[in-house]
């Protein structure tokens, strides 16, 4: 469901002020909707404790930053991730600037093992160039995120994800009442989005770009095969 229409037209994205689109993915209950609300600064997505899954369909909401930057946030359900995420590329007309893969510090070391291969199956292996890891439960963590994620403690699947994402990670405390903390965690995330955008030459992830990448991968595979044959 898009709610873009309730916003003032004067705040629409323009070529000189393009909007940025972030997509939240991750297992049920990891706090995707809560992170979305923290980014937006309001309770736009339903977020609550429920084992069956709270969010059933993609929902797109937007916020206009003080500097005029428009941020679109797309929340997704944990189930049927393939179907819903490919729907996201349709909802996100201007492409996806970053995919936020959400884990909870409560049980980040269990499960979620398939999430990376799932994402890579849908979007190709290059999708990691667009991924940022968000940990929720900052209030419950008794050590720093770095200490929590030492290679010795961290399971191999998570180490691999972090490595592929160039260690782009941020900790969120979605329960905090501290305004400074609220602002700082969102700023840290948006700085990572900026970095991702730069590293991808400001090219957001689109279905067309995905197809281009597939062609490139095929071509380089063919060249390699040729070289090996010679
Ligand atoms: N203590 C604490 N609880 C959190 C935090 N973030 C999320 N939660 C709680 O985790 C539970 C699940 O959060 P949701 O945002 O609904 O999770 P979700 O990933 O959107 O879940 P689905 O929509 O079911 O896939 C809720 O009870 C949240 O209040 C956090 O930073 N700290
Ligand atoms: Mg949700």
Coordinates of N, CA, C and O in Angstrom, one line a residue, residues 60-229:
X60 N 4.7 0.9 2.0 CA 5.7 2.0 1.7 C 5.3 3.3 2.4 O 4.2 3.7 2.3
X61 N 6.2 3.9 3.1 CA 6.0 5.1 3.8 C 7.2 6.1 3.5 O 8.2 5.6 3.2
X62 N 6.9 7.4 3.7 CA 8.1 8.3 3.5 C 8.2 9.3 4.5 O 7.3 9.7 5.2
X63 N 9.4 9.8 4.6 CA 9.7 10.9 5.5 C 10.6 12.0 4.8 O 11.4 11.6 4.0
X64 N 10.3 13.2 5.1 CA 11.1 14.3 4.5 C 12.1 14.8 5.6 O 11.6 15.2 6.6
X65 N 13.4 14.7 5.4 CA 14.4 15.1 6.3 C 14.4 16.6 6.4 O 14.0 17.3 5.5
X66 N 15.1 17.1 7.5 CA 15.2 18.6 7.6 C 15.9 19.2 6.4 O 15.6 20.3 6.0
X67 N 16.8 18.5 5.8 CA 17.5 19.1 4.6 C 16.8 18.8 3.3 O 17.3 19.1 2.2
X68 N 15.6 18.3 3.4 CA 14.7 18.2 2.2 C 14.8 16.8 1.6 O 14.1 16.4 0.7
X69 N 15.8 16.0 2.0 CA 16.0 14.6 1.5 C 14.7 13.8 1.8 O 14.3 13.7 2.9
X70 N 14.2 13.2 0.8 CA 13.0 12.3 0.9 C 13.5 10.9 1.1 O 14.3 10.4 0.3
X71 N 13.1 10.2 2.1 CA 13.4 8.8 2.3 C 12.1 8.0 2.3 O 11.2 8.2 3.0
X72 N 12.1 7.0 1.4 CA 11.0 6.1 1.3 C 11.4 4.8 2.1 O 12.6 4.3 1.9
X73 N 10.6 4.3 2.9 CA 10.9 3.1 3.6 C 9.8 2.0 3.3 O 8.7 2.3 3.4
X74 N 10.3 0.9 2.8 CA 9.4 -0.2 2.4 C 9.6 -1.3 3.4 O 10.6 -1.9 3.6
X75 N 8.5 -1.6 4.2 CA 8.5 -2.7 5.1 C 8.0 -3.9 4.4 O 7.0 -3.8 3.6
X76 N 8.5 -5.1 4.7 CA 8.1 -6.3 4.0 C 7.8 -7.4 5.1 O 8.3 -7.4 6.2
X77 N 6.9 -8.3 4.7 CA 6.6 -9.5 5.6 C 7.8 -10.5 5.4 O 8.5 -10.5 4.4
X78 N 8.0 -11.3 6.5 CA 9.1 -12.2 6.4 C 8.8 -13.4 5.5 O 9.7 -14.0 4.9
X79 N 7.5 -13.8 5.4 CA 7.1 -14.9 4.6 C 7.1 -14.5 3.1 O 7.0 -13.3 2.8
X80 N 7.1 -15.5 2.3 CA 7.1 -15.3 0.8 C 8.0 -14.1 0.4 O 7.6 -13.3 -0.4
X81 N 9.2 -14.1 0.9 CA 10.1 -13.0 0.8 C 10.4 -12.7 -0.7 O 10.4 -11.6 -1.2
X82 N 10.5 -13.8 -1.5 CA 10.8 -13.7 -2.9 C 9.8 -12.9 -3.6 O 10.0 -11.9 -4.3
X83 N 8.5 -13.3 -3.4 CA 7.4 -12.7 -4.1 C 7.3 -11.2 -3.7 O 7.2 -10.3 -4.5
X84 N 7.4 -11.0 -2.4 CA 7.2 -9.6 -1.9 C 8.3 -8.7 -2.3 O 8.1 -7.5 -2.6
X85 N 9.5 -9.2 -2.3 CA 10.6 -8.3 -2.6 C 10.6 -8.0 -4.1 O 10.9 -6.9 -4.5
X86 N 10.3 -8.9 -4.9 CA 10.3 -8.6 -6.3 C 9.1 -7.6 -6.6 O 9.2 -6.7 -7.4
X87 N 8.1 -7.7 -5.7 CA 7.0 -6.6 -5.8 C 7.6 -5.3 -5.4 O 7.2 -4.3 -5.9
X88 N 8.5 -5.3 -4.4 CA 9.1 -4.1 -4.0 C 9.8 -3.3 -5.1 O 9.8 -2.1 -5.2
X89 N 10.5 -4.1 -6.0 CA 11.2 -3.4 -7.1 C 10.2 -2.7 -8.0 O 10.5 -1.7 -8.7
X90 N 8.9 -3.2 -8.0 CA 7.9 -2.5 -8.7 C 7.4 -1.3 -8.0 O 7.1 -0.3 -8.6
X91 N 7.2 -1.5 -6.7 CA 6.7 -0.3 -5.8 C 7.7 0.8 -5.9 O 7.4 1.9 -6.1
X92 N 9.0 0.4 -5.8 CA 10.1 1.4 -5.7 C 10.4 1.8 -7.2 O 11.3 1.2 -7.8
X93 N 9.6 2.7 -7.7 CA 9.8 3.1 -9.1 C 11.2 3.6 -9.4 O 11.7 3.3 -10.5
X94 N 11.8 4.3 -8.5 CA 13.1 4.8 -8.8 C 14.2 3.9 -8.3 O 15.4 4.3 -8.3
X95 N 13.9 2.7 -8.0 CA 14.9 1.7 -7.6 C 15.1 1.7 -6.1 O 14.5 2.5 -5.4
X96 N 15.9 0.7 -5.7 CA 16.2 0.5 -4.3 C 17.6 1.0 -4.0 O 18.5 0.6 -4.7
X97 N 17.8 1.9 -3.0 CA 19.1 2.5 -2.7 C 19.8 1.6 -1.7 O 21.0 1.5 -1.7
X98 N 19.1 1.0 -0.8 CA 19.7 0.1 0.1 C 18.7 -1.0 0.7 O 17.5 -0.6 0.8
X99 N 19.2 -2.2 0.9 CA 18.4 -3.2 1.5 C 18.9 -3.4 2.9 O 20.1 -3.6 3.2
X100 N 18.0 -3.2 3.9 CA 18.4 -3.3 5.3 C 18.0 -4.7 5.8 O 16.8 -5.0 5.9
X101 N 19.0 -5.5 6.0 CA 18.8 -6.8 6.5 C 18.8 -6.8 8.1 O 19.8 -6.4 8.7
X102 N 17.6 -7.0 8.6 CA 17.4 -6.8 10.1 C 17.6 -8.1 10.9 O 17.0 -9.1 10.6
X103 N 18.4 -8.0 11.9 CA 18.6 -9.1 12.8 C 18.3 -8.6 14.2 O 18.5 -7.4 14.5
X104 N 17.9 -9.5 15.1 CA 17.8 -9.1 16.5 C 18.9 -9.6 17.3 O 19.3 -10.7 17.1
X105 N 19.5 -8.8 18.2 CA 20.6 -9.3 19.1 C 20.1 -10.4 20.0 O 20.9 -11.2 20.4
X106 N 18.8 -10.5 20.2 CA 18.3 -11.6 21.0 C 18.6 -13.0 20.5 O 19.0 -13.9 21.2
X107 N 18.5 -13.2 19.1 CA 18.8 -14.5 18.6 C 19.4 -14.4 17.2 O 19.1 -15.2 16.3
X108 N 20.3 -13.5 17.0 CA 20.9 -13.3 15.7 C 21.8 -14.5 15.3 O 22.0 -14.8 14.2
X109 N 22.2 -15.3 16.4 CA 23.1 -16.4 16.1 C 22.4 -17.7 15.7 O 23.0 -18.7 15.4
X110 N 21.1 -17.6 15.9 CA 20.3 -18.8 15.5 C 19.5 -18.4 14.2 O 19.1 -17.3 14.0
X111 N 19.3 -19.4 13.4 CA 18.4 -19.2 12.2 C 19.0 -18.2 11.2 O 20.1 -17.8 11.2
X112 N 18.1 -17.7 10.3 CA 18.4 -16.7 9.3 C 19.5 -17.2 8.3 O 19.9 -16.4 7.5
X113 N 19.9 -18.4 8.4 CA 21.0 -18.9 7.6 C 20.6 -18.8 6.1 O 21.5 -18.6 5.3
X114 N 19.4 -19.0 5.8 CA 19.0 -19.0 4.4 C 18.8 -17.6 3.8 O 18.7 -17.5 2.6
X115 N 18.8 -16.6 4.6 CA 18.3 -15.3 4.1 C 19.3 -14.8 3.0 O 18.8 -14.3 2.0
X116 N 20.6 -15.0 3.2 CA 21.5 -14.5 2.2 C 21.3 -15.2 0.8 O 21.2 -14.5 -0.2
X117 N 21.2 -16.5 0.9 CA 21.1 -17.3 -0.4 C 19.7 -16.9 -1.0 O 19.6 -16.8 -2.2
X118 N 18.7 -16.7 -0.2 CA 17.4 -16.3 -0.7 C 17.5 -15.0 -1.5 O 17.1 -14.9 -2.6
X119 N 18.1 -14.0 -0.8 CA 18.3 -12.7 -1.5 C 19.1 -12.8 -2.7 O 18.8 -12.2 -3.7
X120 N 20.1 -13.6 -2.7 CA 21.0 -13.8 -3.9 C 20.3 -14.5 -5.0 O 20.6 -14.2 -6.2
X121 N 19.4 -15.4 -4.6 CA 18.7 -16.1 -5.7 C 17.8 -15.1 -6.4 O 17.6 -15.2 -7.6
X122 N 17.1 -14.3 -5.6 CA 16.2 -13.3 -6.3 C 16.9 -12.2 -7.0 O 16.6 -11.9 -8.1
X123 N 18.0 -11.7 -6.4 CA 18.6 -10.5 -7.0 C 20.0 -10.7 -7.6 O 20.5 -9.7 -8.1
X124 N 20.5 -11.9 -7.5 CA 21.9 -12.0 -8.0 C 22.9 -11.8 -6.8 O 22.5 -11.1 -5.9
X125 N 24.1 -12.2 -7.0 CA 25.1 -12.2 -5.9 C 25.5 -10.7 -5.6 O 25.8 -10.4 -4.4
X126 N 25.3 -9.8 -6.6 CA 25.8 -8.4 -6.4 C 24.9 -7.7 -5.4 O 25.2 -6.5 -5.0
X127 N 23.8 -8.3 -5.0 CA 22.9 -7.6 -4.1 C 23.5 -7.2 -2.8 O 23.2 -6.2 -2.1
X128 N 24.6 -7.9 -2.4 CA 25.3 -7.6 -1.2 C 25.9 -6.2 -1.2 O 26.1 -5.5 -0.2
X129 N 26.1 -5.7 -2.5 CA 26.6 -4.3 -2.6 C 25.6 -3.3 -2.1 O 26.0 -2.1 -1.9
X130 N 24.4 -3.7 -2.0 CA 23.3 -2.8 -1.5 C 22.9 -3.0 -0.1 O 21.9 -2.4 0.4
X131 N 23.5 -4.0 0.5 CA 23.0 -4.4 1.8 C 23.7 -3.7 3.0 O 24.9 -3.5 3.0
X132 N 22.8 -3.4 4.0 CA 23.3 -2.9 5.3 C 22.7 -3.8 6.4 O 21.5 -4.1 6.3
X133 N 23.5 -4.2 7.3 CA 23.0 -5.0 8.4 C 22.5 -4.2 9.6 O 23.3 -3.3 10.0
X134 N 21.3 -4.4 10.0 CA 20.8 -3.6 11.1 C 20.5 -4.6 12.3 O 19.7 -5.6 12.1
X135 N 21.1 -4.3 13.4 CA 20.7 -5.1 14.6 C 19.8 -4.3 15.5 O 20.0 -3.2 15.7
X136 N 18.7 -5.0 15.9 CA 17.8 -4.3 16.8 C 18.1 -4.9 18.2 O 18.7 -5.9 18.4
X137 N 17.5 -4.2 19.2 CA 17.7 -4.6 20.6 C 18.9 -4.0 21.2 O 19.5 -4.5 22.2
X138 N 19.3 -2.8 20.8 CA 20.4 -2.1 21.3 C 20.3 -1.9 22.8 O 21.3 -1.9 23.6
X139 N 19.0 -1.8 23.3 CA 18.8 -1.6 24.7 C 19.1 -2.9 25.5 O 19.3 -2.8 26.7
X140 N 19.0 -4.0 24.8 CA 19.2 -5.3 25.6 C 20.7 -5.8 25.5 O 21.0 -6.7 26.2
X141 N 21.5 -5.2 24.7 CA 22.9 -5.6 24.5 C 23.7 -5.1 25.7 O 23.7 -3.9 26.0
X142 N 24.4 -6.1 26.3 CA 25.2 -5.6 27.5 C 26.7 -5.3 27.1 O 27.5 -5.1 28.0
X143 N 27.0 -5.5 25.9 CA 28.4 -5.2 25.4 C 28.3 -4.4 24.1 O 27.2 -4.1 23.7
X144 N 29.4 -4.0 23.6 CA 29.4 -3.3 22.3 C 29.0 -4.3 21.2 O 29.2 -5.5 21.3
X145 N 28.6 -3.7 20.1 CA 28.2 -4.6 19.0 C 29.4 -5.3 18.4 O 29.4 -6.5 18.1
X146 N 30.6 -4.6 18.5 CA 31.8 -5.2 18.0 C 32.2 -6.4 18.9 O 32.6 -7.5 18.4
X147 N 32.1 -6.3 20.2 CA 32.4 -7.4 21.1 C 31.4 -8.6 20.9 O 31.8 -9.7 21.0
X148 N 30.2 -8.2 20.7 CA 29.1 -9.2 20.5 C 29.4 -10.0 19.2 O 29.1 -11.2 19.2
X149 N 30.0 -9.4 18.2 CA 30.2 -10.0 16.9 C 31.6 -10.4 16.6 O 32.0 -10.5 15.5
X150 N 32.4 -10.7 17.7 CA 33.8 -11.2 17.4 C 33.7 -12.4 16.6 O 32.8 -13.3 16.7
X151 N 34.7 -12.6 15.7 CA 34.7 -13.7 14.8 C 34.6 -15.1 15.5 O 34.0 -16.0 15.0
X152 N 35.1 -15.1 16.8 CA 35.0 -16.3 17.5 C 33.6 -16.7 17.9 O 33.1 -17.8 18.0
X153 N 32.8 -15.6 18.3 CA 31.4 -15.8 18.8 C 30.5 -15.9 17.6 O 29.5 -16.6 17.7
X154 N 30.7 -15.2 16.6 CA 29.8 -15.0 15.5 C 29.7 -16.3 14.6 O 30.8 -16.8 14.2
X155 N 28.6 -16.8 14.3 CA 28.5 -18.1 13.5 C 28.9 -17.8 12.1 O 28.8 -16.6 11.6
X156 N 29.4 -18.8 11.4 CA 30.0 -18.6 10.0 C 29.1 -17.9 9.1 O 29.5 -17.0 8.3
X157 N 27.7 -18.2 9.1 CA 26.8 -17.6 8.1 C 26.8 -16.1 8.3 O 26.7 -15.3 7.4
X158 N 26.8 -15.6 9.6 CA 26.7 -14.2 9.9 C 28.1 -13.5 9.5 O 28.1 -12.4 9.0
X159 N 29.2 -14.2 9.8 CA 30.5 -13.7 9.4 C 30.6 -13.4 7.9 O 31.1 -12.4 7.5
X160 N 30.0 -14.4 7.2 CA 30.0 -14.3 5.7 C 29.2 -13.1 5.3 O 29.7 -12.3 4.4
X161 N 28.0 -13.0 5.8 CA 27.2 -11.8 5.5 C 27.9 -10.5 5.7 O 27.9 -9.6 4.9
X162 N 28.5 -10.4 6.9 CA 29.1 -9.2 7.3 C 30.3 -8.9 6.4 O 30.5 -7.7 6.0
X163 N 31.0 -9.9 6.0 CA 32.2 -9.7 5.1 C 31.7 -9.2 3.8 O 32.3 -8.3 3.2
X164 N 30.7 -9.9 3.3 CA 30.2 -9.6 1.9 C 29.6 -8.1 1.9 O 29.6 -7.5 0.9
X165 N 29.1 -7.7 3.1 CA 28.6 -6.3 3.2 C 29.6 -5.3 3.6 O 29.2 -4.2 4.1
X166 N 30.9 -5.7 3.5 CA 31.9 -4.8 4.0 C 31.7 -4.3 5.4 O 32.1 -3.1 5.7
X167 N 31.2 -5.1 6.2 CA 31.0 -4.7 7.6 C 30.1 -3.5 7.8 O 30.3 -2.8 8.8
X168 N 29.2 -3.3 6.9 CA 28.3 -2.1 7.1 C 27.2 -2.6 8.0 O 26.3 -3.3 7.7
X169 N 27.3 -2.1 9.3 CA 26.3 -2.5 10.2 C 26.0 -1.4 11.2 O 26.9 -0.6 11.5
X170 N 24.8 -1.4 11.7 CA 24.4 -0.4 12.7 C 23.4 -1.0 13.7 O 22.7 -2.0 13.4
X171 N 23.6 -0.5 14.9 CA 22.8 -1.0 16.0 C 21.6 -0.1 16.3 O 21.8 1.1 16.4
X172 N 20.4 -0.6 16.4 CA 19.2 0.2 16.7 C 18.6 -0.1 18.1 O 18.5 -1.3 18.4
X173 N 18.3 0.9 18.8 CA 17.5 0.7 20.0 C 16.1 1.3 19.7 O 16.0 2.6 19.7
X174 N 15.2 0.5 19.3 CA 13.9 1.1 18.9 C 13.0 1.5 20.1 O 11.9 2.0 19.9
X175 N 13.5 1.2 21.3 CA 12.7 1.5 22.5 C 13.1 2.8 23.1 O 12.5 3.2 24.1
X176 N 14.2 3.3 22.7 CA 14.8 4.5 23.4 C 13.9 5.7 23.4 O 13.1 5.9 22.5
X177 N 13.9 6.4 24.5 CA 13.2 7.7 24.7 C 14.1 8.8 24.5 O 13.7 10.0 24.5
X178 N 15.4 8.5 24.4 CA 16.5 9.5 24.3 C 16.5 10.1 22.9 O 16.9 9.4 21.9
X179 N 16.1 11.4 22.7 CA 16.0 11.9 21.4 C 17.3 12.0 20.7 O 17.4 11.8 19.5
X180 N 18.4 12.2 21.4 CA 19.7 12.3 20.8 C 20.1 10.9 20.2 O 20.6 10.8 19.0
X181 N 19.8 9.9 21.0 CA 20.1 8.5 20.5 C 19.3 8.2 19.3 O 19.8 7.6 18.3
X182 N 18.0 8.6 19.3 CA 17.1 8.4 18.2 C 17.7 9.0 16.9 O 17.7 8.3 15.9
X183 N 18.2 10.2 17.0 CA 18.7 10.9 15.9 C 20.0 10.3 15.4 O 20.2 10.1 14.2
X184 N 20.9 10.0 16.4 CA 22.2 9.5 16.1 C 22.1 8.1 15.3 O 22.9 7.9 14.3
X185 N 21.3 7.2 15.8 CA 21.2 5.9 15.1 C 20.7 6.0 13.7 O 21.2 5.3 12.8
X186 N 19.7 6.9 13.5 CA 19.2 7.1 12.1 C 20.3 7.8 11.2 O 20.5 7.4 10.1
X187 N 21.0 8.8 11.8 CA 22.1 9.4 11.1 C 23.2 8.4 10.7 O 23.7 8.5 9.5
X188 N 23.5 7.5 11.6 CA 24.5 6.6 11.3 C 24.1 5.7 10.1 O 24.9 5.4 9.2
X189 N 22.8 5.3 10.2 CA 22.3 4.4 9.1 C 22.3 5.2 7.8 O 22.8 4.6 6.7
X190 N 21.9 6.4 7.8 CA 21.8 7.2 6.5 C 23.2 7.5 6.0 O 23.4 7.6 4.7
X191 N 24.2 7.6 6.8 CA 25.6 7.8 6.4 C 26.0 6.5 5.6 O 26.7 6.6 4.6
X192 N 25.6 5.3 6.1 CA 25.9 4.1 5.4 C 25.1 4.0 4.1 O 25.7 3.5 3.1
X193 N 23.9 4.5 4.1 CA 23.1 4.5 2.8 C 23.9 5.3 1.8 O 24.0 5.0 0.6
X194 N 24.4 6.5 2.3 CA 25.1 7.4 1.4 C 26.4 6.7 0.8 O 26.7 6.8 -0.3
X195 N 27.1 6.0 1.7 CA 28.3 5.2 1.3 C 27.9 4.2 0.3 O 28.6 4.1 -0.8
X196 N 26.9 3.4 0.5 CA 26.4 2.4 -0.4 C 26.1 3.0 -1.8 O 26.5 2.5 -2.8
X197 N 25.4 4.2 -1.7 CA 25.0 4.9 -2.9 C 26.3 5.3 -3.7 O 26.3 5.1 -5.0
X198 N 27.3 5.8 -3.0 CA 28.5 6.2 -3.7 C 29.2 5.0 -4.3 O 29.7 5.1 -5.5
X199 N 29.3 4.0 -3.5 CA 30.0 2.8 -4.0 C 29.3 2.1 -5.2 O 29.9 1.4 -6.0
X200 N 28.0 2.4 -5.4 CA 27.3 1.9 -6.5 C 27.1 2.9 -7.6 O 26.2 2.8 -8.4
X201 N 28.0 3.9 -7.6 CA 27.9 5.0 -8.5 C 26.6 5.7 -8.6 O 26.1 6.0 -9.7
X202 N 25.9 5.8 -7.5 CA 24.6 6.4 -7.4 C 23.5 5.7 -8.2 O 22.5 6.2 -8.6
X203 N 23.9 4.4 -8.6 CA 22.9 3.6 -9.3 C 22.1 2.8 -8.4 O 22.6 1.9 -7.8
X204 N 20.8 3.1 -8.3 CA 20.0 2.3 -7.4 C 19.7 0.9 -8.0 O 19.9 0.8 -9.2
X205 N 19.3 0.0 -7.2 CA 19.0 -1.3 -7.7 C 17.6 -1.3 -8.4 O 16.6 -1.0 -7.7
X206 N 17.6 -1.7 -9.6 CA 16.3 -1.7 -10.3 C 16.2 -3.1 -11.0 O 17.2 -3.8 -11.2
X207 N 15.0 -3.4 -11.5 CA 14.9 -4.6 -12.3 C 15.8 -4.6 -13.5 O 16.4 -5.6 -13.9
X208 N 15.9 -3.4 -14.2 CA 16.7 -3.3 -15.4 C 18.1 -3.5 -15.0 O 18.8 -4.2 -15.7
X209 N 18.6 -2.9 -13.9 CA 20.0 -3.0 -13.5 C 20.3 -4.5 -13.2 O 21.3 -5.0 -13.5
X210 N 19.3 -5.1 -12.6 CA 19.5 -6.6 -12.3 C 19.7 -7.4 -13.5 O 20.6 -8.2 -13.6
X211 N 18.9 -7.1 -14.6 CA 19.0 -7.8 -15.8 C 20.4 -7.5 -16.5 O 21.0 -8.4 -17.0
X212 N 20.8 -6.2 -16.4 CA 22.1 -5.8 -16.9 C 23.2 -6.6 -16.2 O 24.1 -7.1 -16.9
X213 N 23.1 -6.7 -14.9 CA 24.1 -7.5 -14.1 C 24.2 -8.9 -14.6 O 25.2 -9.5 -14.7
X214 N 23.0 -9.5 -14.8 CA 22.9 -10.9 -15.2 C 23.7 -11.1 -16.5 O 24.4 -12.0 -16.7
X215 N 23.5 -10.1 -17.5 CA 24.1 -10.2 -18.8 C 25.7 -10.1 -18.6 O 26.4 -10.9 -19.1
X216 N 26.1 -9.1 -17.7 CA 27.5 -8.9 -17.5 C 28.1 -10.2 -16.9 O 29.2 -10.6 -17.3
X217 N 27.4 -10.8 -16.0 CA 27.9 -12.0 -15.3 C 28.1 -13.1 -16.4 O 29.1 -13.8 -16.5
X218 N 27.0 -13.3 -17.2 CA 27.1 -14.3 -18.3 C 28.2 -14.1 -19.2 O 29.0 -15.0 -19.6
X219 N 28.4 -12.8 -19.6 CA 29.5 -12.4 -20.5 C 30.9 -12.8 -19.9 O 31.7 -13.3 -20.6
X220 N 31.1 -12.4 -18.7 CA 32.4 -12.7 -18.1 C 32.6 -14.2 -17.9 O 33.7 -14.7 -18.0
X221 N 31.5 -14.9 -17.7 CA 31.7 -16.4 -17.6 C 32.1 -16.9 -19.0 O 32.9 -17.8 -19.0
X222 N 31.5 -16.4 -20.0 CA 31.8 -16.9 -21.4 C 33.2 -16.6 -21.7 O 33.9 -17.4 -22.3
X223 N 33.7 -15.3 -21.4 CA 35.1 -15.0 -21.7 C 36.0 -15.9 -20.9 O 37.0 -16.4 -21.5
X224 N 35.7 -16.2 -19.7 CA 36.5 -17.1 -18.9 C 36.6 -18.5 -19.5 O 37.7 -19.1 -19.7
X225 N 35.4 -18.9 -20.0 CA 35.4 -20.3 -20.6 C 36.2 -20.3 -21.8 O 37.0 -21.3 -22.1
X226 N 36.1 -19.2 -22.6 CA 36.9 -19.1 -23.9 C 38.4 -19.2 -23.5 O 39.2 -19.9 -24.1
X227 N 38.8 -18.4 -22.5 CA 40.2 -18.3 -22.1 C 40.7 -19.7 -21.7 O 41.8 -20.1 -22.0
X228 N 39.9 -20.4 -20.9 CA 40.3 -21.7 -20.4 C 40.4 -22.7 -21.6 O 41.3 -23.5 -21.6
X229 N 39.5 -22.5 -22.6 CA 39.6 -23.4 -23.8 C 40.8 -23.2 -24.6 O 41.3 -24.1 -25.2

